[in-house]
Coordinates of C-alpha atoms in Angstrom, one line a residue:
M1 CA 32.7 45.1 -14.3
A2 CA 32.7 46.1 -17.9
G3 CA 34.6 43.0 -18.7
E4 CA 32.0 40.8 -17.0
S5 CA 29.2 42.5 -18.9
S6 CA 30.9 41.7 -22.2
Q7 CA 30.8 38.0 -21.4
R8 CA 27.0 38.0 -21.0
P9 CA 25.2 36.3 -23.9
P10 CA 22.8 38.4 -26.0
E11 CA 19.3 38.5 -24.5
N12 CA 17.8 36.9 -27.5
D13 CA 20.0 33.8 -27.3
V14 CA 18.0 30.7 -26.7
D15 CA 19.1 27.2 -25.8
E16 CA 17.5 25.4 -28.7
E17 CA 17.7 22.1 -26.9
F18 CA 15.1 23.1 -24.3
V19 CA 12.1 25.2 -25.4
D20 CA 8.8 26.3 -23.9
D21 CA 6.5 24.1 -26.0
S22 CA 3.4 24.4 -23.8
A23 CA 1.4 25.9 -26.6
S24 CA 2.4 23.2 -29.1
D25 CA -0.3 21.0 -30.8
D26 CA 1.6 18.0 -29.4
V27 CA 0.7 18.9 -25.8
L28 CA -2.7 18.3 -24.4
S29 CA -4.7 21.4 -23.4
I30 CA -7.9 20.8 -21.5
E31 CA -10.3 22.9 -19.4
A32 CA -10.2 21.4 -16.0
N33 CA -12.5 21.5 -13.0
A34 CA -11.6 24.7 -11.1
V35 CA -11.1 22.8 -7.8
V36 CA -8.2 20.8 -9.3
P37 CA -4.8 22.6 -9.0
D38 CA -3.1 23.5 -12.3
L39 CA -0.1 21.4 -11.3
F40 CA -2.1 18.2 -12.0
T41 CA -3.8 19.4 -15.2
T42 CA -1.1 21.3 -17.1
P43 CA 1.8 19.6 -19.0
A44 CA 5.3 20.6 -18.1
P45 CA 6.0 24.0 -19.7
V46 CA 9.6 23.2 -20.5
R47 CA 10.2 20.3 -22.9
D48 CA 13.1 18.9 -24.8
A49 CA 12.8 19.8 -28.5
L50 CA 14.3 16.4 -29.4
A51 CA 11.5 13.9 -29.9
T52 CA 12.4 10.3 -28.9
A53 CA 10.5 7.1 -28.3
T54 CA 10.8 7.9 -24.6
S55 CA 9.5 11.5 -24.9
Q56 CA 6.7 10.4 -27.1
A57 CA 5.6 7.7 -24.6
Q58 CA 5.8 10.3 -21.8
D59 CA 3.5 12.7 -23.8
E60 CA 1.1 9.9 -24.5
T61 CA 0.9 9.0 -20.8
V62 CA 0.2 12.7 -19.9
R63 CA -2.6 12.7 -22.6
E64 CA -4.3 9.7 -21.0
C65 CA -3.9 10.9 -17.4
V66 CA -4.8 14.6 -17.6
P67 CA -8.5 14.2 -18.7
L68 CA -9.0 11.9 -15.6
L69 CA -7.1 14.2 -13.3
A70 CA -9.1 17.2 -14.6
A71 CA -12.3 15.9 -13.0
M72 CA -14.5 16.8 -16.0
D73 CA -16.1 13.4 -16.7
S74 CA -19.9 13.8 -16.2
D75 CA -20.3 10.1 -15.6
I76 CA -18.1 10.2 -12.5
E77 CA -19.0 11.7 -9.2
Y78 CA -16.3 13.9 -7.6
N79 CA -15.9 15.3 -4.2
A80 CA -15.2 19.0 -3.3
H81 CA -11.5 18.5 -4.3
G82 CA -12.2 16.9 -7.7
V83 CA -11.3 13.4 -6.5
P84 CA -13.5 10.4 -7.2
S85 CA -14.4 7.8 -4.6
L86 CA -12.6 4.5 -4.0
L87 CA -14.6 1.7 -5.6
R88 CA -14.1 -0.6 -2.6
E89 CA -16.7 -3.2 -3.4
N90 CA -15.6 -3.6 -7.0
H91 CA -12.0 -4.1 -6.0
I92 CA -13.0 -6.7 -3.3
R93 CA -14.9 -8.7 -5.9
F94 CA -12.0 -8.5 -8.3
L95 CA -9.6 -9.8 -5.7
Q96 CA -11.9 -12.6 -4.6
K97 CA -11.8 -13.8 -8.2
Q98 CA -8.0 -13.8 -8.1
L99 CA -8.2 -16.4 -5.3
G100 CA -10.4 -18.7 -7.4
R101 CA -9.8 -20.8 -10.5
F102 CA -8.1 -19.1 -13.5
P103 CA -8.7 -19.9 -17.2
A104 CA -6.2 -22.1 -19.1
P105 CA -3.9 -19.3 -20.4
Y106 CA -2.9 -18.6 -16.8
V107 CA -0.8 -21.8 -16.7
A108 CA 2.1 -19.5 -17.8
A109 CA 1.9 -17.9 -14.3
D110 CA 1.8 -21.2 -12.4
A111 CA 5.1 -20.5 -10.7
S112 CA 3.7 -17.2 -9.4
R113 CA 0.8 -18.7 -7.5
P114 CA 2.3 -17.7 -4.1
W115 CA 2.4 -14.1 -5.3
F116 CA -1.3 -14.2 -6.2
L117 CA -2.1 -15.4 -2.7
Y118 CA -0.1 -12.6 -1.1
W119 CA -1.2 -9.8 -3.4
S120 CA -4.8 -10.7 -3.2
L121 CA -5.0 -11.3 0.6
N122 CA -2.9 -8.2 1.4
A123 CA -5.1 -6.0 -0.8
L124 CA -8.3 -7.5 0.7
A125 CA -7.0 -6.7 4.2
L126 CA -6.3 -3.1 3.2
L127 CA -9.9 -2.9 2.0
G128 CA -11.2 -4.1 5.3
F129 CA -12.2 -7.6 4.2
D130 CA -11.8 -10.4 6.8
T131 CA -9.2 -12.7 5.2
A132 CA -9.5 -15.4 7.9
V133 CA -12.2 -17.0 5.7
Y134 CA -9.3 -18.1 3.4
R135 CA -7.2 -19.6 6.2
E136 CA -8.1 -23.3 5.7
D137 CA -7.7 -23.2 1.9
L138 CA -4.4 -21.3 2.1
I139 CA -2.9 -23.9 4.5
K140 CA -3.9 -26.8 2.2
T141 CA -2.4 -25.0 -0.8
V142 CA 0.9 -24.0 1.0
R143 CA 1.5 -27.6 2.2
T144 CA 1.7 -28.7 -1.5
M145 CA 4.3 -26.0 -2.2
Q146 CA 6.7 -26.6 0.7
N147 CA 9.8 -28.7 -0.1
P148 CA 11.2 -31.2 2.5
S149 CA 14.6 -29.6 1.9
G150 CA 13.3 -26.3 3.0
G151 CA 11.7 -23.3 1.5
I152 CA 8.6 -22.9 -0.7
G153 CA 8.3 -23.1 -4.5
G154 CA 5.8 -21.7 -6.9
G155 CA 3.8 -25.0 -6.8
H156 CA 4.1 -28.7 -6.0
G157 CA 7.5 -30.1 -7.1
Q158 CA 9.0 -26.7 -8.0
N159 CA 12.3 -25.5 -6.7
S160 CA 12.2 -23.4 -3.5
H161 CA 12.7 -19.7 -4.2
L162 CA 13.1 -16.8 -1.7
A163 CA 10.5 -14.7 -3.5
T164 CA 7.8 -17.3 -3.4
T165 CA 8.8 -18.3 0.2
Y166 CA 8.5 -14.6 1.2
A167 CA 5.1 -14.3 -0.4
V168 CA 3.8 -17.5 1.3
V169 CA 5.1 -16.5 4.8
L170 CA 3.4 -13.1 4.4
A171 CA 0.1 -14.7 3.2
L172 CA 0.1 -17.0 6.2
A173 CA 0.8 -14.1 8.5
I174 CA -2.2 -12.2 7.0
V175 CA -4.7 -14.9 7.6
G176 CA -3.1 -15.6 11.0
G177 CA -3.8 -18.4 13.5
E178 CA -1.8 -21.2 15.0
D179 CA -2.6 -23.6 12.2
A180 CA -1.3 -21.2 9.6
Y181 CA 1.9 -20.6 11.5
E182 CA 2.5 -24.3 12.1
A183 CA 2.2 -25.0 8.3
I184 CA 5.8 -23.7 8.0
D185 CA 8.7 -26.2 8.6
R186 CA 11.0 -23.7 10.4
K187 CA 13.9 -26.1 10.8
S188 CA 14.2 -27.0 7.2
M189 CA 13.5 -23.3 6.3
W190 CA 16.6 -22.3 8.4
R191 CA 18.8 -24.9 6.8
W192 CA 17.7 -23.9 3.4
L193 CA 18.4 -20.2 4.1
C194 CA 21.8 -21.1 5.4
S195 CA 22.5 -22.8 2.1
L196 CA 21.7 -19.6 0.2
K197 CA 24.0 -17.3 2.3
Q198 CA 27.1 -16.3 0.3
P199 CA 30.6 -15.3 1.4
S200 CA 30.0 -11.9 -0.2
G201 CA 27.4 -11.1 2.4
G202 CA 24.5 -11.4 0.0
I203 CA 21.9 -14.1 -0.3
Q204 CA 20.9 -16.2 -3.3
M205 CA 17.3 -16.1 -4.4
T206 CA 17.5 -19.9 -5.1
L207 CA 20.2 -22.5 -5.0
G208 CA 22.6 -21.6 -7.8
G209 CA 20.5 -18.5 -8.6
E210 CA 21.2 -14.8 -8.6
V211 CA 22.4 -12.8 -5.6
D212 CA 20.7 -9.5 -5.3
V213 CA 19.1 -7.0 -2.9
R214 CA 15.8 -8.8 -3.1
G215 CA 17.4 -11.8 -1.4
A216 CA 18.7 -9.6 1.4
Y217 CA 15.2 -8.1 2.1
C218 CA 13.2 -11.4 1.7
A219 CA 15.6 -13.3 3.9
A220 CA 15.6 -10.6 6.6
V221 CA 11.7 -10.6 6.6
I222 CA 11.5 -14.4 6.8
V223 CA 14.1 -14.8 9.5
T224 CA 12.6 -12.2 11.8
L225 CA 8.9 -13.1 11.3
L226 CA 9.7 -16.8 12.0
N227 CA 12.3 -16.1 14.7
L228 CA 14.8 -18.3 13.1
P229 CA 18.3 -18.7 14.5
L230 CA 20.9 -16.3 13.0
D231 CA 23.7 -18.8 13.4
L232 CA 24.8 -20.5 10.1
S233 CA 24.9 -24.2 9.7
T234 CA 28.4 -25.6 9.3
D235 CA 27.6 -26.7 5.7
S236 CA 26.6 -23.2 4.6
P237 CA 28.8 -21.7 1.8
A238 CA 29.4 -18.7 4.0
W239 CA 30.4 -20.6 7.2
T240 CA 33.9 -20.0 8.6
P241 CA 35.5 -20.7 11.9
E242 CA 34.7 -17.0 12.9
R243 CA 31.1 -18.2 13.0
P244 CA 29.3 -15.6 10.8
T245 CA 25.6 -15.3 10.9
L246 CA 22.8 -15.0 8.3
F247 CA 23.1 -11.3 8.6
T248 CA 26.9 -11.0 8.6
G249 CA 27.9 -8.7 5.7
L250 CA 24.4 -8.1 4.6
A251 CA 24.3 -4.4 5.3
D252 CA 27.6 -3.9 3.5
Y253 CA 26.2 -5.8 0.5
V254 CA 23.3 -3.4 0.4
R255 CA 25.7 -0.5 0.6
R256 CA 27.5 -1.7 -2.5
C257 CA 24.2 -1.6 -4.4
Q258 CA 23.8 2.2 -4.2
T259 CA 24.5 3.8 -7.6
F260 CA 26.0 7.1 -8.8
E261 CA 22.5 8.4 -9.2
G262 CA 21.7 7.9 -5.5
G263 CA 19.2 5.1 -6.0
I264 CA 19.7 1.4 -5.4
S265 CA 20.3 -1.3 -7.9
G266 CA 19.6 -5.0 -7.6
K267 CA 23.3 -5.8 -7.4
P268 CA 26.5 -3.7 -7.4
D269 CA 27.1 -1.7 -10.6
G270 CA 23.5 -2.1 -11.8
E271 CA 20.8 0.5 -12.6
A272 CA 18.9 2.2 -9.8
H273 CA 15.3 0.9 -9.5
G274 CA 12.5 1.9 -7.1
A275 CA 11.7 -1.6 -6.0
Y276 CA 15.3 -2.3 -5.1
A277 CA 15.4 1.0 -3.1
F278 CA 12.5 -0.3 -0.9
C279 CA 14.2 -3.7 -0.5
A280 CA 17.4 -2.0 0.6
L281 CA 15.7 0.3 3.1
G282 CA 13.5 -2.5 4.4
C283 CA 16.4 -4.8 4.9
L284 CA 18.5 -2.2 6.7
S285 CA 15.5 -1.3 8.9
I286 CA 15.2 -4.9 10.0
L287 CA 18.9 -5.2 10.9
D288 CA 18.8 -2.1 13.1
T289 CA 16.7 1.1 13.6
P290 CA 16.6 3.2 10.5
H291 CA 18.2 6.4 12.0
R292 CA 21.3 4.4 13.1
I293 CA 21.9 2.0 10.2
I294 CA 20.6 3.7 7.0
P295 CA 23.0 6.8 7.2
K296 CA 25.8 4.4 8.1
Y297 CA 25.5 2.4 4.9
L298 CA 23.8 4.7 2.4
D299 CA 24.3 8.3 1.2
V300 CA 20.9 9.5 2.3
P301 CA 20.9 13.0 0.6
R302 CA 21.6 11.4 -2.7
L303 CA 19.0 8.8 -2.2
I304 CA 16.4 11.4 -1.2
S305 CA 17.3 13.3 -4.4
W306 CA 16.8 10.2 -6.5
L307 CA 13.5 9.2 -4.8
S308 CA 12.2 12.8 -5.2
S309 CA 12.9 12.7 -8.9
R310 CA 10.6 9.7 -9.3
Q311 CA 7.4 11.7 -8.8
Y312 CA 6.1 13.4 -11.9
A313 CA 3.7 16.2 -12.7
P314 CA 1.1 16.5 -13.9
E315 CA 0.5 12.8 -13.3
G316 CA 1.3 12.8 -9.6
G317 CA 2.5 9.1 -9.6
F318 CA 5.9 7.6 -9.4
S319 CA 8.2 6.1 -12.0
G320 CA 10.6 3.3 -11.1
R321 CA 13.7 4.4 -13.0
T322 CA 15.1 7.5 -14.6
N323 CA 13.4 8.3 -17.9
K324 CA 10.6 5.8 -17.4
L325 CA 6.9 6.3 -17.1
V326 CA 4.8 6.5 -14.0
D327 CA 3.4 3.1 -12.9
G328 CA 0.9 2.5 -10.2
C329 CA 3.0 -0.2 -8.5
Y330 CA 5.6 2.4 -7.6
S331 CA 3.0 4.0 -5.3
H332 CA 4.4 1.4 -2.9
W333 CA 7.9 0.6 -4.1
V334 CA 8.9 4.3 -4.1
G335 CA 6.1 5.7 -2.0
G336 CA 6.8 3.1 0.7
C337 CA 10.4 4.4 1.0
W338 CA 9.3 7.7 2.5
P339 CA 8.2 6.4 6.0
L340 CA 11.7 4.8 6.3
I341 CA 13.4 8.0 5.2
D342 CA 11.3 10.0 7.6
A343 CA 12.4 7.7 10.4
V344 CA 16.0 8.5 9.5
L345 CA 15.4 12.2 9.5
K346 CA 13.3 12.4 12.7
G347 CA 15.1 9.7 14.6
A348 CA 18.6 11.2 14.2
S349 CA 17.4 14.5 15.6
E350 CA 16.1 12.9 18.8
L351 CA 19.2 11.1 20.0
E352 CA 21.8 13.4 21.6
D353 CA 24.5 10.8 21.6
Q354 CA 24.3 10.4 17.8
P355 CA 27.6 11.4 16.2
I356 CA 27.6 14.5 14.0
E357 CA 28.2 12.5 10.9
G358 CA 25.0 11.3 9.4
R359 CA 22.7 13.6 11.4
F360 CA 19.9 15.3 9.6
S361 CA 17.5 18.2 10.4
P362 CA 13.9 17.2 11.2
H363 CA 11.2 18.3 8.8
Q364 CA 7.6 19.1 9.3
S365 CA 6.0 18.4 5.9
S366 CA 6.2 15.4 3.6
L367 CA 9.2 15.1 1.2
Y368 CA 6.8 14.1 -1.6
S369 CA 3.4 15.2 -2.7
R370 CA 0.9 13.0 -0.9
E371 CA -1.9 14.8 -2.7
G372 CA -0.3 14.1 -6.1
L373 CA 0.0 10.4 -5.4
I374 CA -3.6 10.1 -4.0
R375 CA -4.9 11.9 -7.1
Y376 CA -3.1 9.6 -9.4
I377 CA -4.3 6.5 -7.6
L378 CA -8.0 7.5 -7.3
C379 CA -8.3 9.3 -10.6
C380 CA -6.0 7.2 -12.9
G381 CA -5.3 4.0 -11.0
Q382 CA -8.8 2.5 -10.7
D383 CA -10.5 0.3 -13.2
R384 CA -14.0 1.8 -12.9
S385 CA -15.7 -0.9 -15.0
K386 CA -17.4 -3.9 -13.5
R387 CA -14.0 -5.7 -13.6
G388 CA -12.6 -3.6 -10.7
G389 CA -9.1 -3.7 -9.5
L390 CA -6.2 -1.2 -9.8
R391 CA -3.7 -0.8 -12.5
D392 CA -0.4 0.6 -13.8
K393 CA -2.0 3.5 -15.8
P394 CA -5.3 4.2 -17.5
S395 CA -4.4 2.3 -20.7
R396 CA -3.4 -0.9 -18.9
P397 CA -5.7 -3.6 -17.4
S398 CA -6.0 -4.1 -13.7
D399 CA -4.3 -7.1 -12.0
A400 CA -3.6 -8.5 -8.6
Y401 CA 0.0 -7.2 -8.5
H402 CA -1.0 -3.6 -9.1
T403 CA -4.1 -3.8 -6.9
C404 CA -1.9 -4.8 -4.0
Y405 CA 0.9 -2.3 -4.4
V406 CA -1.3 0.7 -5.5
L407 CA -3.5 0.2 -2.4
S408 CA -0.3 -0.1 -0.3
G409 CA 0.9 3.2 -1.7
L410 CA -2.5 4.8 -1.0
S411 CA -2.3 3.6 2.6
S412 CA 1.1 5.1 3.0
A413 CA 0.0 8.4 1.5
Q414 CA -3.1 8.6 3.8
H415 CA -1.1 7.8 7.0
Q416 CA 1.9 8.9 8.9
W417 CA 4.3 6.4 10.4
D418 CA 6.5 7.3 13.4
L419 CA 9.2 5.2 15.0
T420 CA 8.9 5.7 18.8
Y421 CA 10.6 4.1 21.8
V422 CA 8.2 2.2 24.0
N423 CA 9.3 0.9 27.4
E424 CA 7.0 -2.0 27.9
D425 CA 9.2 -3.5 30.5
E426 CA 11.0 -1.2 33.0
T427 CA 13.8 -3.8 33.4
I428 CA 15.0 -3.4 29.8
L429 CA 15.8 -0.5 27.5
P430 CA 13.0 1.0 25.5
G431 CA 12.4 -0.8 22.1
P432 CA 11.5 0.9 18.8
K433 CA 7.9 0.6 17.8
W434 CA 6.1 1.9 14.7
V435 CA 3.1 4.0 15.5
V436 CA 0.6 5.0 12.8
S437 CA -1.8 7.9 12.6
P438 CA -3.8 9.7 9.8
S439 CA -1.6 12.1 7.9
T440 CA -2.2 15.7 8.7
D441 CA 0.1 17.1 6.0
G442 CA -2.0 19.6 3.9
T443 CA -5.7 19.3 3.1
Q444 CA -7.3 15.9 3.1
I445 CA -8.5 15.6 -0.5
F446 CA -10.2 12.2 -0.2
D447 CA -13.4 11.4 1.6
E448 CA -12.9 9.6 5.0
E449 CA -14.9 6.6 3.8
D450 CA -12.1 6.1 1.2
R451 CA -9.4 5.6 3.8
V452 CA -7.8 2.2 3.5
G453 CA -6.2 0.1 6.2
T454 CA -2.6 0.3 7.2
I455 CA 0.4 -2.0 6.6
H456 CA 3.7 -2.2 8.4
P457 CA 6.2 0.1 6.7
V458 CA 8.9 -2.6 6.6
Y459 CA 7.0 -5.9 6.4
T460 CA 4.2 -4.7 4.0
I461 CA 1.4 -6.5 5.8
P462 CA -1.0 -5.3 8.5
Q463 CA 1.0 -4.4 11.6
E464 CA -1.2 -6.7 13.8
S465 CA -0.2 -9.6 11.5
V466 CA 3.4 -8.8 12.0
D467 CA 3.0 -8.6 15.8
D468 CA 1.0 -11.8 16.1
M469 CA 3.3 -13.9 14.1
M470 CA 6.4 -12.6 15.8
A471 CA 4.8 -13.1 19.3
Y472 CA 3.8 -16.6 18.4
F473 CA 7.3 -17.7 17.4
A474 CA 9.1 -15.7 20.1
S475 CA 7.3 -17.9 22.6
R476 CA 8.6 -21.1 21.0
Q477 CA 11.6 -22.9 22.4
G478 CA 13.8 -24.2 19.6
F479 CA 12.2 -25.5 16.4

């Protein structure tokens, strides 16, 4: 034992690379409202002594967030938990403007028009606005974007792309109705998707374009919402005499995108990114139920570790990559991963015939701080000026993209999704169905009037929109 003691370092030895710098002039110190937990008002006590552009940007982000999180602005009304209200009407007006005419400089975003439609309509639906009033105009707009060869481009005469096609299909599902559904040429859509399928198992984003996990997710969403045939056309690059399908090899392609960190990259050997993690989990959850397929193709413990590392304190929001800043959009891209991870953990424990490999213990509380995310969104994510909308962080302007995904993250944090098995027909086996309820994890820190609507955890549009579109095309015979 004496030998072991001699190996101990002197008590006054300090690792100079990491120091307690909480009292430094470089770190913000502010007197916060007593109802706000210190976790969300106090900078991290242990900081790296080496200053870099990354650490300086992180410090600046903390400086701009903590005063808002501290609930000390006399011009803002806070509830009993130090949380401001959701400026619902301001955000609705902002989104309505996004569906109108843009000034000339927006010509640079012309190819993103389908995204503006989806972002704005989905956010309006989350805020409780009846989007059906936009149905007729949306149908007219979409018809000019659809190509005879299949798929939808960013505008008239532009090449079809999976991202813009995905956005338009979701927008049509949101407004709903037979006329909206029939605006899609399903037969040409199927042929176009077949032309994108690759022998590697992945799917191109556009003809001759990149193959990545976005393509896997977008294609899976489109195929299942429109009830397209899975069989490949014989002129598909991936067709062989073994008759593969649109989904053949897709899960294995997703598997190859998991990185050494545990997160998911856009393609094999890339950098892990929050949006790709959601695309990967969403794709797999379409191919099969999450508790069966996700542990089969992904290292779930490592993925959970990586996702957990994306939430920061004191901000409470998520970053999208290692050593990056929090950004409101990851309220969905990372926050939206948790319902699918929950389905893995809970579902595996319910099936007795599940093999030991890949089984996980159920858990009672959330794997992330719902309170932290809600505080970041309502305190830091809202543009409280007349402009309205939601944003990346306080120093950034609001836009349709962030408004959609910040509200989506707020919805996920406010609600609990459970995958249950519903036997709607006694002649067939029970099918999985997502069921939503208000989250009961911890104290509700937001006022009930600030609860937003819900979106399907896989398809990222209201669940009734998913159900209605699927039911419509399920009743169709052929194209």
